[in-house]
Coordinates of N, CA and C in Angstrom, one line a residue:
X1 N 140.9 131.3 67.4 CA 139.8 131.2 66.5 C 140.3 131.3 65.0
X2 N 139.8 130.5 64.3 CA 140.1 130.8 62.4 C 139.5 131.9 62.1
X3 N 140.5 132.4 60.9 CA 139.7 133.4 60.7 C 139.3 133.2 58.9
X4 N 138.5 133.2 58.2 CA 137.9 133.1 57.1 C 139.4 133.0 56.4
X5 N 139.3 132.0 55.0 CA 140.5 131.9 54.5 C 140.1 132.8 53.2
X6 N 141.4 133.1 52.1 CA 140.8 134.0 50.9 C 141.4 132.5 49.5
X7 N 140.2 132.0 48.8 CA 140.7 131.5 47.7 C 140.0 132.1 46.2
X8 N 141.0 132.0 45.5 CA 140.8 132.7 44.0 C 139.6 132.2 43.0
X9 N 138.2 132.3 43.1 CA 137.6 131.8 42.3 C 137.6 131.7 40.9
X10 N 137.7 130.2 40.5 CA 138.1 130.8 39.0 C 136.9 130.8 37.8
X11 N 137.4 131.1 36.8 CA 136.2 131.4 35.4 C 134.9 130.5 35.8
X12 N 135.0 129.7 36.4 CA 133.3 128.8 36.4 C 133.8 128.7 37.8
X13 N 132.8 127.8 39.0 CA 133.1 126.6 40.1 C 132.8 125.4 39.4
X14 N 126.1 115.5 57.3 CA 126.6 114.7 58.4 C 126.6 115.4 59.2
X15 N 125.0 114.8 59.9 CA 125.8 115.8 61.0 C 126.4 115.1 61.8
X16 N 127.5 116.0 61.9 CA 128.6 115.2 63.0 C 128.2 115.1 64.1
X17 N 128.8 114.2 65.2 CA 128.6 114.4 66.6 C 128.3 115.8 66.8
X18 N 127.7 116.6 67.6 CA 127.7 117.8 68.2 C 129.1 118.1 68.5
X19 N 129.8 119.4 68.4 CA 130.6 119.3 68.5 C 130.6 120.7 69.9
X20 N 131.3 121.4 70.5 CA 131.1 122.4 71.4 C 131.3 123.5 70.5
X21 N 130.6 124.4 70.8 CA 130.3 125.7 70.2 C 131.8 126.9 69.8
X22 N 132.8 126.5 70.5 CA 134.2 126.6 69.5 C 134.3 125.8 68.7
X23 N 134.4 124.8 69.1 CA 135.0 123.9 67.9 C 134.0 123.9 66.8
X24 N 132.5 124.2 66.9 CA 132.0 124.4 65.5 C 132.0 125.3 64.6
X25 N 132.0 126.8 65.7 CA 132.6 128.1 64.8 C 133.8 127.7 64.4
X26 N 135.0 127.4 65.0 CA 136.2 126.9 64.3 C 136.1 126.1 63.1
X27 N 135.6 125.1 63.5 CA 135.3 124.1 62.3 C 134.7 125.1 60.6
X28 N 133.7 125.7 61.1 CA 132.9 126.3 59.9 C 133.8 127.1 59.1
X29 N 134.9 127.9 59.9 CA 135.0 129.3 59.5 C 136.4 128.2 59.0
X30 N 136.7 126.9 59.2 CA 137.7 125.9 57.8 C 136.8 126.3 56.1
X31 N 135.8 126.1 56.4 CA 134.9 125.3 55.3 C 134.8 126.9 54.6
X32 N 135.0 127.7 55.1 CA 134.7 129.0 54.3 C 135.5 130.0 54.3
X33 N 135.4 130.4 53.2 CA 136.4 131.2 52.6 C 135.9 132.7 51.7
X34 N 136.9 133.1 51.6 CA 137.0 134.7 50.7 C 137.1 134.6 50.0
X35 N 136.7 135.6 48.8 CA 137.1 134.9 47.5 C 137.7 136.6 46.5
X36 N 138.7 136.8 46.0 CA 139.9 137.6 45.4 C 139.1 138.0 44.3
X37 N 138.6 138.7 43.3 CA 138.1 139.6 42.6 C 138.9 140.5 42.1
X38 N 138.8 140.7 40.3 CA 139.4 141.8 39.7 C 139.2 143.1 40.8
X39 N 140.4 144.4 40.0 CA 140.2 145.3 40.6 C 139.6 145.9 40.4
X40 N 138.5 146.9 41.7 CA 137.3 147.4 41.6 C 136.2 146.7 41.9
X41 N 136.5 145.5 42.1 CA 135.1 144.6 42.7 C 135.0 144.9 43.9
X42 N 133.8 144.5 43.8 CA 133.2 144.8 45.9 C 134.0 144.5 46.7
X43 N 133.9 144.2 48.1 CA 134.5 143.9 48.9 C 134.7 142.1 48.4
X44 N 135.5 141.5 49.0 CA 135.3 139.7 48.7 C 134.1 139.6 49.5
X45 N 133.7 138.9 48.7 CA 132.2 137.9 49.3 C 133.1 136.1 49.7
X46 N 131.9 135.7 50.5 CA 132.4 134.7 51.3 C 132.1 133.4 50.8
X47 N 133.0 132.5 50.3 CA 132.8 131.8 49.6 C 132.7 130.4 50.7
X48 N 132.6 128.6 49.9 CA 132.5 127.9 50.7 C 133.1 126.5 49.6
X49 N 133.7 125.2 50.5 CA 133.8 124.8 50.5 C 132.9 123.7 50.6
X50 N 132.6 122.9 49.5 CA 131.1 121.8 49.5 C 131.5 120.3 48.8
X51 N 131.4 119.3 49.8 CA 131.8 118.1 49.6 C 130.1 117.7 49.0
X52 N 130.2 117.0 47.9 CA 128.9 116.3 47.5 C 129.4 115.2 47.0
X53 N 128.5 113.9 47.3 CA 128.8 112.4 47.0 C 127.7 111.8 46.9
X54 N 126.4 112.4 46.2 CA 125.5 112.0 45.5 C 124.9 112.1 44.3
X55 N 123.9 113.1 44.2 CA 123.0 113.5 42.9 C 123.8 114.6 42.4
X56 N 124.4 114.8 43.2 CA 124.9 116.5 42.9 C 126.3 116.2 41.8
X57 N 127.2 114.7 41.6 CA 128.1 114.8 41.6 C 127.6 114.7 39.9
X58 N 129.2 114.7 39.5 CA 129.0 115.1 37.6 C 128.4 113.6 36.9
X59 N 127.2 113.8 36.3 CA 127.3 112.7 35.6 C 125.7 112.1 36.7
X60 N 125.6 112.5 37.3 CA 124.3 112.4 37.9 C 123.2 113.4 38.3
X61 N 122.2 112.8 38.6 CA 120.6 113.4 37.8 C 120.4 115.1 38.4
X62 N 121.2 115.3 39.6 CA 120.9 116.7 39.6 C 122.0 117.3 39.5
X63 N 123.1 117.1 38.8 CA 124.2 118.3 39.3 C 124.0 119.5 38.0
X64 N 123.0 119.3 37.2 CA 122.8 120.1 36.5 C 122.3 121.6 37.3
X65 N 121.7 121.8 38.7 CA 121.7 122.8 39.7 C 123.2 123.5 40.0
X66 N 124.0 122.8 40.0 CA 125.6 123.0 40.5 C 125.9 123.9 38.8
X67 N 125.2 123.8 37.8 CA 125.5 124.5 36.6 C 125.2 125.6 36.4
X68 N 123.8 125.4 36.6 CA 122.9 127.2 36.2 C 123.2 128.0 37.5
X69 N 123.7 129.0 36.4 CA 124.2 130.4 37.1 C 123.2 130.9 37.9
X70 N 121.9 130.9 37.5 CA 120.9 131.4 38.0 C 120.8 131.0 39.8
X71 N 121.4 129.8 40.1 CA 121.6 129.6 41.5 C 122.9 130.3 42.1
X72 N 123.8 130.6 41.8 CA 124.9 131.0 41.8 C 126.1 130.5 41.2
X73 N 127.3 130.6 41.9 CA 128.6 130.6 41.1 C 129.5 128.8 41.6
X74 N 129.7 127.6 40.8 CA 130.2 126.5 41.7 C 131.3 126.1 40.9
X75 N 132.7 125.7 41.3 CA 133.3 125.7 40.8 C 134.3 124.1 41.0
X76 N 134.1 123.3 40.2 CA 135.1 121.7 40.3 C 136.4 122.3 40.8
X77 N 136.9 121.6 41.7 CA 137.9 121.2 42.5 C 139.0 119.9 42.3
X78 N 138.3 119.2 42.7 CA 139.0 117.9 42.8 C 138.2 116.3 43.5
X79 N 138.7 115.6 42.9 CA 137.8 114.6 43.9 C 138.6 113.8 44.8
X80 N 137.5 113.9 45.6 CA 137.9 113.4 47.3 C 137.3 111.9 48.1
X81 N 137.8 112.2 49.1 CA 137.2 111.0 50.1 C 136.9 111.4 51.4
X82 N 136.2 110.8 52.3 CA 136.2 111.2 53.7 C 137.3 110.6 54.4
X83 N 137.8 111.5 55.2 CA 138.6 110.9 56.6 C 138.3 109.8 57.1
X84 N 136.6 110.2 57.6 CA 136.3 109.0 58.1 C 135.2 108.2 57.4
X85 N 135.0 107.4 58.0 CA 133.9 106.6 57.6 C 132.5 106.7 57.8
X86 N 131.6 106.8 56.9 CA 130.0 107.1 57.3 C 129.3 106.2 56.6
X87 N 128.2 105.6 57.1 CA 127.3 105.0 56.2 C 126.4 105.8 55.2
X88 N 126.9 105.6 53.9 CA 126.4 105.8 52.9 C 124.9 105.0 52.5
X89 N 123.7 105.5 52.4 CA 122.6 104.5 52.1 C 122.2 105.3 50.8
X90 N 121.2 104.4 50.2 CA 120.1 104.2 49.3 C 118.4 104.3 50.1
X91 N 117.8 105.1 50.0 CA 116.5 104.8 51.2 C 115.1 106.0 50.7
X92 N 114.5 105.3 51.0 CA 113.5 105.8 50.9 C 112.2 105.9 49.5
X93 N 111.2 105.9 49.5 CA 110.5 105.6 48.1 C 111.2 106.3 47.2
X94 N 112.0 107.3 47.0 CA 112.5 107.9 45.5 C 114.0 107.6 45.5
X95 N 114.6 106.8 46.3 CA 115.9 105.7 46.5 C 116.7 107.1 46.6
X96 N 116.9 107.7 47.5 CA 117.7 108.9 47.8 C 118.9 108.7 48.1
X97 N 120.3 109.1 47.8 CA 121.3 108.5 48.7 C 121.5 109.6 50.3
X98 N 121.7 108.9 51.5 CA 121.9 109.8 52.2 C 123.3 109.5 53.5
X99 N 123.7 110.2 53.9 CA 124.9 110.1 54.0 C 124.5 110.0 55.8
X100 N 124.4 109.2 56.4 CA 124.0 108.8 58.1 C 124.9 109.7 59.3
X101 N 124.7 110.2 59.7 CA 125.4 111.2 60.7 C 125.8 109.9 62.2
X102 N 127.1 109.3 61.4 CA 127.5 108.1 62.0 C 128.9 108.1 61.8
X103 N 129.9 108.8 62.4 CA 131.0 108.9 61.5 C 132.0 107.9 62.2
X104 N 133.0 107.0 61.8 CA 132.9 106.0 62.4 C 132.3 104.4 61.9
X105 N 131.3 104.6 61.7 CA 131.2 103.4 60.9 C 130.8 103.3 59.7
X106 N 130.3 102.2 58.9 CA 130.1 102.3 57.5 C 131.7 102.6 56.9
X107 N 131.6 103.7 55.1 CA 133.1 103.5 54.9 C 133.0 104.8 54.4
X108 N 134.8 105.2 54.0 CA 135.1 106.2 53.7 C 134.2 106.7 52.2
X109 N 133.9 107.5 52.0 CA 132.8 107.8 51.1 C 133.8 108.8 49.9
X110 N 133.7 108.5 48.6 CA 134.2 109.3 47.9 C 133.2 110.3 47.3
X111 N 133.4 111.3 46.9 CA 132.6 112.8 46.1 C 133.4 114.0 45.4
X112 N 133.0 114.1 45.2 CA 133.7 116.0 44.6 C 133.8 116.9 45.5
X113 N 134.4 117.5 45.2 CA 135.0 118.6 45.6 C 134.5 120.3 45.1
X114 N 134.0 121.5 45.4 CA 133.6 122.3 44.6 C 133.3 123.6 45.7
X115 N 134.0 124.6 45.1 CA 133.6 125.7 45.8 C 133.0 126.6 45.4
X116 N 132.3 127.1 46.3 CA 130.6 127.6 46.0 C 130.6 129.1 46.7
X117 N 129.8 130.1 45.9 CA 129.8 131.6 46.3 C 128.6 131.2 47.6
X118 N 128.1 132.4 48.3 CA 127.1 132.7 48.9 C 125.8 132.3 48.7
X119 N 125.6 133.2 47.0 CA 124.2 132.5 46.5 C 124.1 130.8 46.4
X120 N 125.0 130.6 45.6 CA 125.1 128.9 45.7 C 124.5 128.2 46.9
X121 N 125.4 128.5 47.7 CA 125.2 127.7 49.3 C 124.1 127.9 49.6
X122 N 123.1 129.0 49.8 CA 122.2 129.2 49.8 C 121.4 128.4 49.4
X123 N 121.3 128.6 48.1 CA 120.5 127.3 47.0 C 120.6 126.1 47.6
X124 N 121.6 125.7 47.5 CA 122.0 124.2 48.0 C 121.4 123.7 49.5
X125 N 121.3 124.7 50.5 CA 120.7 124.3 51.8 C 119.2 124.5 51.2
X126 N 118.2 125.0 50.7 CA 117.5 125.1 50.3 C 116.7 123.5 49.7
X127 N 117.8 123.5 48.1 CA 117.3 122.3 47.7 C 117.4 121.0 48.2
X128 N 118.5 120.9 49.7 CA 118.6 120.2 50.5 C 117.8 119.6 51.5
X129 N 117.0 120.6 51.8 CA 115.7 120.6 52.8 C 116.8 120.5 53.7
X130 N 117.5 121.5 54.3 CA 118.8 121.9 55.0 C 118.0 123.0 56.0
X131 N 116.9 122.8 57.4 CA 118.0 121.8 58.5 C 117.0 120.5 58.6
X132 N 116.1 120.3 57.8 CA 115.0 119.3 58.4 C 115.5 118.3 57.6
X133 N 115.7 117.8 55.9 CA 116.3 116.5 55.6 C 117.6 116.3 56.0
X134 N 118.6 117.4 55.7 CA 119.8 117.0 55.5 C 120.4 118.1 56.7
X135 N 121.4 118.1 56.9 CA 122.3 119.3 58.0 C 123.0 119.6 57.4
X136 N 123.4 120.7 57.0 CA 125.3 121.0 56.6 C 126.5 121.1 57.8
X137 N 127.1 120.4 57.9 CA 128.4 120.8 58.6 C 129.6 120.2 58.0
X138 N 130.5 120.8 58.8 CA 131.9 120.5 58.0 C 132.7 119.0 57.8
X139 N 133.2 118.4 57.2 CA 134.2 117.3 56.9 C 135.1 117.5 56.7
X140 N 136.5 116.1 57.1 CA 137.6 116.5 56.6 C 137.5 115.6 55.5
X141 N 138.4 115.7 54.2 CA 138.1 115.5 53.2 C 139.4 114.9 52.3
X142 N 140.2 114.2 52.6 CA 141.2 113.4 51.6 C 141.7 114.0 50.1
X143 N 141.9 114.7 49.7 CA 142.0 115.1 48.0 C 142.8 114.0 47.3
X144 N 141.5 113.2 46.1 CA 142.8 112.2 45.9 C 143.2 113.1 44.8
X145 N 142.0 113.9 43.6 CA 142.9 114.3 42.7 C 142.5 115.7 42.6
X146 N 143.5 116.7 42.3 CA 143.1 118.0 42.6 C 143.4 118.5 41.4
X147 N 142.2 119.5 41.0 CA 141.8 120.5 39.8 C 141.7 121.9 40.0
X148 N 141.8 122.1 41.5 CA 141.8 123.7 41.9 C 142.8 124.6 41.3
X149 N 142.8 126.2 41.5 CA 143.8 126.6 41.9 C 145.0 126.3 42.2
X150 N 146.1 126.1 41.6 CA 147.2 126.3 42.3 C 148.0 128.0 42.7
X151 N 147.5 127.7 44.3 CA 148.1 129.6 44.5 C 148.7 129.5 45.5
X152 N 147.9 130.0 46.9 CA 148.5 130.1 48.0 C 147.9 128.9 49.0
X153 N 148.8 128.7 49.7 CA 148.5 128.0 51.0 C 147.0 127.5 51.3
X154 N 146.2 129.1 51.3 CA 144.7 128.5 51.8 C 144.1 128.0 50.8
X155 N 144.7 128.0 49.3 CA 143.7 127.9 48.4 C 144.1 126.1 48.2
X156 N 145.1 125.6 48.5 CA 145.9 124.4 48.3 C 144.8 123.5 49.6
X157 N 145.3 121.7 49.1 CA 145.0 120.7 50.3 C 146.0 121.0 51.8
X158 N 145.7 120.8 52.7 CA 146.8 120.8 53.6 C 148.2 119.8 53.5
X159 N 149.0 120.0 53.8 CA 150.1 119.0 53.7 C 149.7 117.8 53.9
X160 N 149.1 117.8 54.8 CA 148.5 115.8 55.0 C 147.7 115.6 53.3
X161 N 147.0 116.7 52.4 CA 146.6 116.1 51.6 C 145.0 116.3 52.2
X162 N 144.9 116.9 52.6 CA 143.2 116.8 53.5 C 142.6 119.0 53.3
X163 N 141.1 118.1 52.8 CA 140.8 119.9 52.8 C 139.4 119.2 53.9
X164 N 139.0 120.9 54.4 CA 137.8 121.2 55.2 C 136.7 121.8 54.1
X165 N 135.6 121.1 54.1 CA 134.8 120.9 53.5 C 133.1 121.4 54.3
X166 N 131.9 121.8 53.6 CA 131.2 121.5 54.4 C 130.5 120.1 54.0
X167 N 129.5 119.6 54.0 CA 128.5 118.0 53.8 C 127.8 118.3 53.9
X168 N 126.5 117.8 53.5 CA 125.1 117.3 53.5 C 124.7 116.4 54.0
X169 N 124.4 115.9 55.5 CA 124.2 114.5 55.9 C 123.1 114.6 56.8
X170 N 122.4 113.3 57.6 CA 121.3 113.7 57.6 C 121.5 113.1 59.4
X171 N 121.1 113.6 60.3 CA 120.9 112.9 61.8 C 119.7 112.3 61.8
X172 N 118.6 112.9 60.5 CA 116.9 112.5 60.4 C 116.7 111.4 59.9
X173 N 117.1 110.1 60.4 CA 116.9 108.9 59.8 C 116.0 107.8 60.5
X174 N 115.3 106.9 59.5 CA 114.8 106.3 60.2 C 115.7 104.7 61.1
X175 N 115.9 104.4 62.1 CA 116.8 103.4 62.8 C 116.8 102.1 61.9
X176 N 115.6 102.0 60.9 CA 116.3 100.7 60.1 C 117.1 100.8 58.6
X177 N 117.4 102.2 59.0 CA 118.4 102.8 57.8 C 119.7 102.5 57.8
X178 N 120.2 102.5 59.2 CA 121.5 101.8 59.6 C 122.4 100.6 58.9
X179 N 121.1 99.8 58.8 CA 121.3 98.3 58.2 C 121.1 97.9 57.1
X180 N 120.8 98.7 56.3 CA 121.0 99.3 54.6 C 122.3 99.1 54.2
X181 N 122.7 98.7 53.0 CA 124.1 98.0 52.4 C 124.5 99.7 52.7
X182 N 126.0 99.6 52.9 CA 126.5 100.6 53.4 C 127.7 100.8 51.5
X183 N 127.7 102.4 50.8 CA 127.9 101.9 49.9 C 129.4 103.4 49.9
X184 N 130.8 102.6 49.3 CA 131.7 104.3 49.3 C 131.7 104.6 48.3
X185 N 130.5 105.1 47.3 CA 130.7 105.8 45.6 C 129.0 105.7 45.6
X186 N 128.2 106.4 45.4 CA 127.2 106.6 44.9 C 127.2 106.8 43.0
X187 N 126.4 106.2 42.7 CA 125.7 106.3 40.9 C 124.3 106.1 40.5
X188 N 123.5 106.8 40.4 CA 122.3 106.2 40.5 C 121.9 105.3 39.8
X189 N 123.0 104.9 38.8 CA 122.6 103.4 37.9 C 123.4 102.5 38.1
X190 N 123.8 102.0 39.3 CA 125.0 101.8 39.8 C 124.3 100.1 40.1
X191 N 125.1 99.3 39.9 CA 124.4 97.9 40.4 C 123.5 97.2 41.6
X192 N 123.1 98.1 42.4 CA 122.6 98.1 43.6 C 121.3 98.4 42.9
X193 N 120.8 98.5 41.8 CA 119.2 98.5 41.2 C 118.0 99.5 41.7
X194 N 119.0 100.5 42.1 CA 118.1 101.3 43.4 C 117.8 102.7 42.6
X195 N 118.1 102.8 40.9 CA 117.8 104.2 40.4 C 117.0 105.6 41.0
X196 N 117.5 106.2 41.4 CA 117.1 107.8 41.8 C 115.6 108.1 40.9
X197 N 115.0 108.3 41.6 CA 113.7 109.4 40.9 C 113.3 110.8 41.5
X198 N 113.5 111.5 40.1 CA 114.4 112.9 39.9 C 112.7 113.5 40.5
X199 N 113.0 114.8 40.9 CA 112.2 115.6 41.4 C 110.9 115.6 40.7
X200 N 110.9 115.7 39.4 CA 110.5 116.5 37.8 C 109.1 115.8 38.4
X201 N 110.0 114.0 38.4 CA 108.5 112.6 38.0 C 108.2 112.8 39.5
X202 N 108.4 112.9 40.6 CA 107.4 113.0 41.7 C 105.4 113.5 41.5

């Protein structure tokens, strides 16, 4: 079994097939981590690794949530890609992007990279509508360019160049979502004509 890794947080920060009940504790306890604190701080609190390749990413309409402290602590990493391939869509009346719990087909999907405290994660399954819109579980995740930490081992990409991540993706789709242009980079002003409408105007 893994056991929780420890990475150094610094001054700022799909659902898969089912997988068997080891291999998902395994899997998760990749995606999360400890996090090292001056001396005198609490015990480490449990931090997380969070792959986002939508609204959330910089420069689009929500990742201003990924900012305010008030949600908790999130910290840029690096930006990435999926291992594998998922269909990425555009769907729905407020043109949502959602990531199809299809891994395998569609394409390798690029996003950020960011490690997130407790409270964060929290937030984030929340504003996710996490477990009814979206699922969280883990990804493996390509690092093409990395902004982290340079320290130890757990806090680094693995030698292949690959970190364990968790995702936001959704198994709750409707079946003619499938056949939606399959897209690997989300922007909500992106030529696909499909602009995001932000929570606020609902």
């Amino acid at each position: 079994m893994y056991e929780p890794q420890e990475v150094a947080f610094p001054s700022a920060v799909a659902v898969l097939p089912a997988p068997s009940l080891d291999e998902s504790h395994a899997y998760s306890q990749l995606a999360l981590a400890g996090v090292r604190r001056g001396s005198g701080a609490s015990p480490a609190a449990r931090m997380a690794r969070v792959f986002v390749y939508g609204t959330l990413k910089r420069g689009q309409p929500n990742h201003k949530v990924l900012l305010d402290g008030a949600n908790g602590r999130a910290a840029f990493q690096g930006q990435g890609r999926t291992v594998e391939p998922y269909p990425l869509v555009i769907a729905g009346e407020h043109n949502i992007p959602w990531l199809l719990n299809l891994p395998g087909q569609g394409r390798r999907v690029a996003g950020e990279i960011y490690v997130v405290d407790e409270q964060m994660l929290s937030f984030l399954d929340e504003f996710e509508g996490c477990p009814d819109m979206y699922q969280r579980t883990p990804v493996r995740v390509t690092v093409l360019e990395w902004e982290g930490r340079q320290g130890t081992p757990e806090e680094m990409p693995a030698t292949d160049g690959t970190l364990q991540c968790f995702v936001y993706s959704t198994a709750s789709y409707a079946p003619e979502w499938v056949r939606l242009p399959h897209h690997d980079s989300y922007d909500s002003r992106g030529e696909h004509g499909l602009p995001y409408n932000p929570r606020e105007n609902r």
